[in-house]
CSV table of C-alpha atoms in Angstrom, one decimal:
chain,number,residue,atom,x,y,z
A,1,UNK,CA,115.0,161.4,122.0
A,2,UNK,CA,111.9,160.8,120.1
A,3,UNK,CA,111.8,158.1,117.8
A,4,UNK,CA,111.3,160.3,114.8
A,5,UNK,CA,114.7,161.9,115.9
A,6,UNK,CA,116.2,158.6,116.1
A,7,UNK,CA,115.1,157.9,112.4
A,8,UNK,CA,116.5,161.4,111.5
A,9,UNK,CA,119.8,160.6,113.2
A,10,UNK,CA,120.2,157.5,111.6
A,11,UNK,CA,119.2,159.2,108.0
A,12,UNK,CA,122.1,161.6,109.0
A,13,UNK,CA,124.4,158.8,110.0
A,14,UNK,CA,125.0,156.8,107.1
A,15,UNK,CA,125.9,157.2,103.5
A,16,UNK,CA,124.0,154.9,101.8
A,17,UNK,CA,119.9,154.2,102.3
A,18,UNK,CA,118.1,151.4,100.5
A,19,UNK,CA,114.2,151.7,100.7
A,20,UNK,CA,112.1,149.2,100.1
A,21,UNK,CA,108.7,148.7,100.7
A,22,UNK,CA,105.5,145.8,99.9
A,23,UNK,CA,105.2,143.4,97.3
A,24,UNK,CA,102.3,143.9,94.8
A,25,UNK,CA,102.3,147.6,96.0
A,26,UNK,CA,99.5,150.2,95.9
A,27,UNK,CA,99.9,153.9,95.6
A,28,UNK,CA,101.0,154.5,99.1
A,29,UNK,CA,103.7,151.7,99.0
A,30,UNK,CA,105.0,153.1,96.0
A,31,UNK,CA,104.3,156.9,97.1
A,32,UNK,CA,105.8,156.7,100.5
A,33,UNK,CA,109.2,154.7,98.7
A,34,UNK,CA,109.6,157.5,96.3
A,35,UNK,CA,108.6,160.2,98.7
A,36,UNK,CA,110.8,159.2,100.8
A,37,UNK,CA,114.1,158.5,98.8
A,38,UNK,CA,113.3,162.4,97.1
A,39,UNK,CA,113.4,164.1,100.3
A,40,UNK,CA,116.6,162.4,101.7
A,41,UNK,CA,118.3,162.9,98.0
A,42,UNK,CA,117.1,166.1,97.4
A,43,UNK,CA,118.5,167.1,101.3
A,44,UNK,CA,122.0,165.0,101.1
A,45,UNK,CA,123.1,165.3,97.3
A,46,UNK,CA,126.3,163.6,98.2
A,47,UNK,CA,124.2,160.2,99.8
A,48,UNK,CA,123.7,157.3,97.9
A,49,UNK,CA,119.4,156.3,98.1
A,50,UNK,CA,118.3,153.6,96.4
A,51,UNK,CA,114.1,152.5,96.1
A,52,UNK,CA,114.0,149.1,95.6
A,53,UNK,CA,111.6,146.0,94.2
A,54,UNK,CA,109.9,144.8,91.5
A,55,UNK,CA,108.8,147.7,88.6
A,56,UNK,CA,104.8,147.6,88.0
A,57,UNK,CA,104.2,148.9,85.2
A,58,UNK,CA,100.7,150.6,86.0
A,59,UNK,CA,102.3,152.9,88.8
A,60,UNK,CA,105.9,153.6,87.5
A,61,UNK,CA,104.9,157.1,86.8
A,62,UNK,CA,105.1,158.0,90.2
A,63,UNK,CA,108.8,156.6,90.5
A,64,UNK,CA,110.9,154.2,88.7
A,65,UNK,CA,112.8,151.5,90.9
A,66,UNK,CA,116.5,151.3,91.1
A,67,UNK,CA,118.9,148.2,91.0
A,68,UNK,CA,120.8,147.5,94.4
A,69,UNK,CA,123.8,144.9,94.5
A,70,UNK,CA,124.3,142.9,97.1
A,71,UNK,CA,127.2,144.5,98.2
A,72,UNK,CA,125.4,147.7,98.2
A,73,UNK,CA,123.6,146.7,101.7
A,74,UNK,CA,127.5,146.5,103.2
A,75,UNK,CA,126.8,148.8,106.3
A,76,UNK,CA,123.8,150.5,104.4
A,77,UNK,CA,120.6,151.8,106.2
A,78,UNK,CA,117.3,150.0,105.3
A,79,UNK,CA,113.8,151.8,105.7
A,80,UNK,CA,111.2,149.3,104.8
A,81,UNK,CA,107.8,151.6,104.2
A,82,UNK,CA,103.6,150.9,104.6
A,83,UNK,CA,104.7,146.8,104.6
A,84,UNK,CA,103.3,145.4,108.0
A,85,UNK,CA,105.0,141.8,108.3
A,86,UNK,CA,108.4,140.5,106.7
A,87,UNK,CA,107.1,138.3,104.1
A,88,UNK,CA,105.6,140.8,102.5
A,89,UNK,CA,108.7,142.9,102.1
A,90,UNK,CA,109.5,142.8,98.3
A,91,UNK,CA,113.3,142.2,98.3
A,92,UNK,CA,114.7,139.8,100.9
A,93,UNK,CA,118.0,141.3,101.1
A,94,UNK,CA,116.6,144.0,103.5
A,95,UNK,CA,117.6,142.6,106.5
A,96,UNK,CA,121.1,142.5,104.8
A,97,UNK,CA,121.9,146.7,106.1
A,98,UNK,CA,123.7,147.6,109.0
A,99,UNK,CA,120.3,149.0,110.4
A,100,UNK,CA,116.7,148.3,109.6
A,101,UNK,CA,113.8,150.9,110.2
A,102,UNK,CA,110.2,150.2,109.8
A,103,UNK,CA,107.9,153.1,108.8
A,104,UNK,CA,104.2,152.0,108.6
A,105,UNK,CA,100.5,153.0,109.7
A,106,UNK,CA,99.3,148.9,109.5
A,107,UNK,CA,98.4,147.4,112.8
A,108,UNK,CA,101.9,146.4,114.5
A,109,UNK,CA,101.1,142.4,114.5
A,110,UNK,CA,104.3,141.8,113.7
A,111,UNK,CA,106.9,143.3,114.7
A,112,UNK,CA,110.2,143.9,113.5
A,113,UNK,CA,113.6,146.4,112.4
A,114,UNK,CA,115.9,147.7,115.0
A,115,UNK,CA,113.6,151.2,115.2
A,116,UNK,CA,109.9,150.3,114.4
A,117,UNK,CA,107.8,153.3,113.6
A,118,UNK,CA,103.8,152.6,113.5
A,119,UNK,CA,101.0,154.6,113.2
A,120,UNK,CA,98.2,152.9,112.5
A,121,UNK,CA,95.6,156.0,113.2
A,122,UNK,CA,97.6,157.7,110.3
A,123,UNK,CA,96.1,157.7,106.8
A,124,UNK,CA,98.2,156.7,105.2
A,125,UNK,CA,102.3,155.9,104.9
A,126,UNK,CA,103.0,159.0,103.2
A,127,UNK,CA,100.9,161.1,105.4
A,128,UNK,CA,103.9,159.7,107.9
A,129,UNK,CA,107.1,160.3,105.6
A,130,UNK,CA,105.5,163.9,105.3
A,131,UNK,CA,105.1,164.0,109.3
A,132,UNK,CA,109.0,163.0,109.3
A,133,UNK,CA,109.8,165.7,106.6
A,134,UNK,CA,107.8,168.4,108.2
A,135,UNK,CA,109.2,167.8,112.2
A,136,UNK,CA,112.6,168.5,110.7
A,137,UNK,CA,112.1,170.9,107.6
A,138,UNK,CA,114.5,172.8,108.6
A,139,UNK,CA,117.2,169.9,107.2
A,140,UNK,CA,115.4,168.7,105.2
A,141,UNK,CA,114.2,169.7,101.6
A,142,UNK,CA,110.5,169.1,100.1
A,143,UNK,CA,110.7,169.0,96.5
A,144,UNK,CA,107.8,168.9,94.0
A,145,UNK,CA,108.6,165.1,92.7
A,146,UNK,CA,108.7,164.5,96.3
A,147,UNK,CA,105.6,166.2,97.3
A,148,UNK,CA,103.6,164.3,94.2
A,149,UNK,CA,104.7,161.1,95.5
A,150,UNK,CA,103.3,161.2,98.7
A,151,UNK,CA,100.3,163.2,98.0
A,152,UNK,CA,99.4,160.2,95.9
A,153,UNK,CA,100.1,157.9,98.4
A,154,UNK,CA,97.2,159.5,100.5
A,155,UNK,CA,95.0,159.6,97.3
A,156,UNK,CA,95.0,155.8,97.1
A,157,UNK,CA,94.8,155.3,100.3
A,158,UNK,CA,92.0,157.1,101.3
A,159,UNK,CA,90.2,156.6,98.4
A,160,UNK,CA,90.4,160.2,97.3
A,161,UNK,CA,89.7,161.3,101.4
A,162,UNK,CA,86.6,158.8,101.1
A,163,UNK,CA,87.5,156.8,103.7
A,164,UNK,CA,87.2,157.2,107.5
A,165,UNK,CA,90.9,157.6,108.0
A,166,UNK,CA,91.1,160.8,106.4
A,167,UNK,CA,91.2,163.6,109.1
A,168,UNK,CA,91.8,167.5,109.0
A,169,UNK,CA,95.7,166.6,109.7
A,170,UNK,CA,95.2,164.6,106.3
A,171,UNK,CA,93.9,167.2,104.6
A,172,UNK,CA,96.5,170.0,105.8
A,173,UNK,CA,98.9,167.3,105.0
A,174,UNK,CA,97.4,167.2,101.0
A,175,UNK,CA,97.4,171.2,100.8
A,176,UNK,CA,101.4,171.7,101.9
A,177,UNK,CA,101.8,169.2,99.6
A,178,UNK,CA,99.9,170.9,96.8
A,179,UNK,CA,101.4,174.1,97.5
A,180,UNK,CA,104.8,172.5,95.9
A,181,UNK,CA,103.3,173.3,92.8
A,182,UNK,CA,103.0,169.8,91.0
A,183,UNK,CA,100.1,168.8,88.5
A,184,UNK,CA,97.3,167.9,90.8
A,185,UNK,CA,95.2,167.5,88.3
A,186,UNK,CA,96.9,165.0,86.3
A,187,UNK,CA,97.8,163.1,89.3
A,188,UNK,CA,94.1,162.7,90.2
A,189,UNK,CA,93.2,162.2,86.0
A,190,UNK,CA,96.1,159.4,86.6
A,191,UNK,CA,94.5,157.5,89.7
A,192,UNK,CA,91.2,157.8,88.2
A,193,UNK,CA,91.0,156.1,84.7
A,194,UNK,CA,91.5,153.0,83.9
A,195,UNK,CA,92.2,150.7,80.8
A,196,UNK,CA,89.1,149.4,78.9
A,197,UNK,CA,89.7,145.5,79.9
A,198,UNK,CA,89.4,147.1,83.4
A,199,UNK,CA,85.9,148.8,82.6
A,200,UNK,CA,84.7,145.8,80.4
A,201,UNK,CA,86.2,143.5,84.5
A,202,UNK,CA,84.1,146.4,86.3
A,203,UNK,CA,80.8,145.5,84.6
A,204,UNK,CA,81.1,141.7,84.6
A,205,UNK,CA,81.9,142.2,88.4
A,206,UNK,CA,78.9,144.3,88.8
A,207,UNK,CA,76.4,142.0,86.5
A,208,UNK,CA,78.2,138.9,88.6
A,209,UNK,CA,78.2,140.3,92.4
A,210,UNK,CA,76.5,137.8,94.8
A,211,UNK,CA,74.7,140.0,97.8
A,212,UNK,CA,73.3,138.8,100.9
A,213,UNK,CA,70.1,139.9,102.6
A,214,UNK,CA,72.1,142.1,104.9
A,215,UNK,CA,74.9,143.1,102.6
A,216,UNK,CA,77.7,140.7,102.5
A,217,UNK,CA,79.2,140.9,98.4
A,218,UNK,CA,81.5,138.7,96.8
A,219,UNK,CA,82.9,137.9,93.1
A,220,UNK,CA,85.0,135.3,92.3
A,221,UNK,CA,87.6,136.2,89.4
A,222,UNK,CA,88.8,132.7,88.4
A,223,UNK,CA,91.4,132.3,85.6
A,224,UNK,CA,88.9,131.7,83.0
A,225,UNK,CA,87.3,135.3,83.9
A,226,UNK,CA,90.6,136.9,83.9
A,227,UNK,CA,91.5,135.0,80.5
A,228,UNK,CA,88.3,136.9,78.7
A,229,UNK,CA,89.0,140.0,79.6
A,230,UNK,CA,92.9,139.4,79.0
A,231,UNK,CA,94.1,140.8,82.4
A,232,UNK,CA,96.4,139.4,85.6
A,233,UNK,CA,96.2,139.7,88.8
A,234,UNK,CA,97.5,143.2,89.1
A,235,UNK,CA,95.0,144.0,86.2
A,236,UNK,CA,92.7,144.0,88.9
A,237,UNK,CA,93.2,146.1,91.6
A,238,UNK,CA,90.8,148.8,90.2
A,239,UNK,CA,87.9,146.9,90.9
A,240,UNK,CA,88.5,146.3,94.2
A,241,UNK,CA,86.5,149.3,95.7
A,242,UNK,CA,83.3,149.1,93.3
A,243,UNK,CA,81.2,146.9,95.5
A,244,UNK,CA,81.3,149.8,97.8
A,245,UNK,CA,79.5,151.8,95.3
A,246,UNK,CA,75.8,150.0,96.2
A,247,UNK,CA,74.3,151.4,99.0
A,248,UNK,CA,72.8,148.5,100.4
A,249,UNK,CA,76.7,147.1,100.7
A,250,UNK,CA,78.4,147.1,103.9
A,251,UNK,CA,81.1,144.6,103.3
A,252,UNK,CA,82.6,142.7,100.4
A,253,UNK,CA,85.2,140.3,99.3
A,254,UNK,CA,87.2,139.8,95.7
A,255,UNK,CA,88.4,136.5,95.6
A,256,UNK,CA,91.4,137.0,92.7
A,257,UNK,CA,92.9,133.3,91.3
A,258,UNK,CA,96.5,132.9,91.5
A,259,UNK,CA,99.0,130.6,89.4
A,260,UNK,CA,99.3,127.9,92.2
A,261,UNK,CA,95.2,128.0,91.9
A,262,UNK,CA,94.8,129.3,95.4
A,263,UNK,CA,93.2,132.9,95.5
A,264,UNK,CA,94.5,136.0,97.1
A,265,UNK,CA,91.7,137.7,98.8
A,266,UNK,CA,90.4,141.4,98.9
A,267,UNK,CA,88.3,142.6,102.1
A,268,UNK,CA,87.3,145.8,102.4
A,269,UNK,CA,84.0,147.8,104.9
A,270,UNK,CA,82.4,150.3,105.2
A,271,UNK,CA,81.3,149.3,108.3
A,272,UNK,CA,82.0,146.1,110.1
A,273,UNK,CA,85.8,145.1,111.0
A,274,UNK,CA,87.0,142.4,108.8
A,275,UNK,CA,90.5,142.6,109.6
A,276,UNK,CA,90.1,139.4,112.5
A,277,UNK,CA,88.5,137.1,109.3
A,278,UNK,CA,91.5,138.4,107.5
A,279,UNK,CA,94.3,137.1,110.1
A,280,UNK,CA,91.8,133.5,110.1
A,281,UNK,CA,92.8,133.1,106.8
A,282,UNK,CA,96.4,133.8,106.5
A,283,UNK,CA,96.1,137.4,106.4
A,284,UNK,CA,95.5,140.8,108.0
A,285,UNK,CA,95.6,144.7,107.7
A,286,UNK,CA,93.1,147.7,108.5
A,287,UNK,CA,89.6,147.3,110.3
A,288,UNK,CA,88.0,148.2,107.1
A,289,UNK,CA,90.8,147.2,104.3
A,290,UNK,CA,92.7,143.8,104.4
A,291,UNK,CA,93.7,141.1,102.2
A,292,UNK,CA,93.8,137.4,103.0
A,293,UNK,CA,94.6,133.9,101.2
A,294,UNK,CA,92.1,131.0,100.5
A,295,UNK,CA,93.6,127.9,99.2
A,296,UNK,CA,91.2,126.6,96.9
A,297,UNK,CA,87.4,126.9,96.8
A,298,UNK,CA,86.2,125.7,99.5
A,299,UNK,CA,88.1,127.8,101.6
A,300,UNK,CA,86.4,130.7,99.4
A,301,UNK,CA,83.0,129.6,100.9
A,302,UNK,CA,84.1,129.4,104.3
A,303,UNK,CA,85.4,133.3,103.6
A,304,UNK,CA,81.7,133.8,102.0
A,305,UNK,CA,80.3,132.6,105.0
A,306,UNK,CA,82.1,134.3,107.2
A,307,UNK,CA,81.4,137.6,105.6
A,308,UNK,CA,77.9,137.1,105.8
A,309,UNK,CA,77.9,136.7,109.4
A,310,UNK,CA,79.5,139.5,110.3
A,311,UNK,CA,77.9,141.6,108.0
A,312,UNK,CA,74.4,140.2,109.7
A,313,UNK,CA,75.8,141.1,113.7
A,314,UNK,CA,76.4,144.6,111.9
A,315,UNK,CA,73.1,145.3,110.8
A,316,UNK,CA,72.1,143.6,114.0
A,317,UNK,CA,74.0,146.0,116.3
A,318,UNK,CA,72.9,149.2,114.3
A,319,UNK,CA,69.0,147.8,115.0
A,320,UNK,CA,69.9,147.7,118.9
């Protein structure tokens, strides 16, 4: 029995499923949640599925959360999706089921669940819930909500197929989906705009974007920053990829103040692996897209630092 039939079997098995997935999600968190929980409702009417975490405001168009009780978990499945390592799970209680599956295409660093699915060559976690969907369609149902989930899962995460992960699986993937028949134009109208504090962040991050010699970027958004332009944390995610946007770019790093005054940290390539600086600094993820943790400023040099290095070996190796 394949793994994915032992995920099916234990979908079949019980009568309740909770679903949770990361904290501070993205599009494919979110996506591959909803996705999920649709297809599973949609083919058992009579189950009980429950997404659960914290509601963000920005994405609750592609699915709103539900409320679990703690007694809800009483010999209950658990499918934790796209979240690499436990304390990122948003909701403790999921190791509180009778079961716990892990669906994710995150490096398996960290282990853990009873049945561990991980495909980290995948684009995406909803290019994965629609691999699940698709191996057993014949019991299981694809619905349109469903199919507009997870086709906006693999929007974010491959940056509207920009990114390297995107493959002609992803892309057959995205076209079953579409043929469901949702809005695919709104959904991409959706994941494209942005508020106007975010456009008036994007051009103080462009005007403030310090670039090494062989293209190593960084901005720092302290609270004072995120104060004038009346935005949080989350407020800021749509920034993330515009470094990327100057060619002479090949890594970067958004350095994002939190409340304890530590900063959460934003890597991302688009050439160099930047995932090993990531796990030095209490974080990890993708070659080309991770997210780390500096304590205070100095550790935000030492990050800075680090970045250019690597970014210098790069251009180094591509002169060899």
């Amino acid at each position: 029995m394949t793994l994915q039939q032992e995920i099916f079997e234990q979908i079949k098995k019980h009568q309740r499923i909770i679903i949770h997935r990361h904290q501070r999600p993205d599009p494919d968190a979110i996506g591959s949640q909803i996705g999920l929980a649709e297809i599973i409702h949609a083919s058992f009417p009579m189950k009980t599925v429950l997404a659960v975490g914290k509601q963000v405001g920005g994405l609750s168009w592609i699915g709103e959360m539900d409320t679990a009780d703690d007694d809800d978990y009483d010999d209950a499945l658990v499918i934790v999706t796209d979240t690499a390592n436990p304390p990122r799970v948003d909701d403790n209680r999921y190791t509180n089921g009778q079961e716990l599956i892990k669906i994710d295409h995150h490096p398996n660093d960290d282990p853990y669940g009873d049945l561990a699915w991980v495909v980290p060559s995948a684009s995406s976690s909803s290019e994965m819930i629609f691999d699940l969907y698709h191996q057993f369609k014949h019991e299981l149902t694809l619905n349109a909500k469903a199919a507009q989930a997870l086709y906006t899962g693999i929007i974010g995460d491959t940056g509207r197929f920009l990114y390297s992960d995107t493959t002609p699986h992803t892309l057959r993937v995205a076209a079953s989906l579409m043929a469901t028949g949702f809005d695919v134009t709104a959904v991409n109208q959706k994941l494209d705009s942005m508020p106007l504090p975010v456009a008036h962040l994007s051009a103080y991050v462009y005007q403030n974007l310090q670039i090494t010699e062989d293209g190593a970027a960084s901005v720092c958004l302290t609270g004072e920053v995120l104060d004038q332009f009346d935005l949080k944390d989350a407020g800021t995610a749509g920034v993330v990829p515009l470094p990327g946007k100057i060619d002479s770019v090949v890594c970067w790093a958004i350095f994002v103040i939190q409340r304890d005054g530590s900063y959460r940290v934003r890597l991302r390539s688009k050439g160099p692996t930047i995932n090993e600086l990531a796990k030095k600094h209490d974080g990890g993820g993708h070659a080309l897209a991770s997210g780390a943790k500096a304590k205070d400023l100095d550790e935000v040099q030492t990050i800075q630092t680090e970045l250019a290095a690597i970014a210098t070996a790069y251009k180094k190796s591509e002169k060899e």
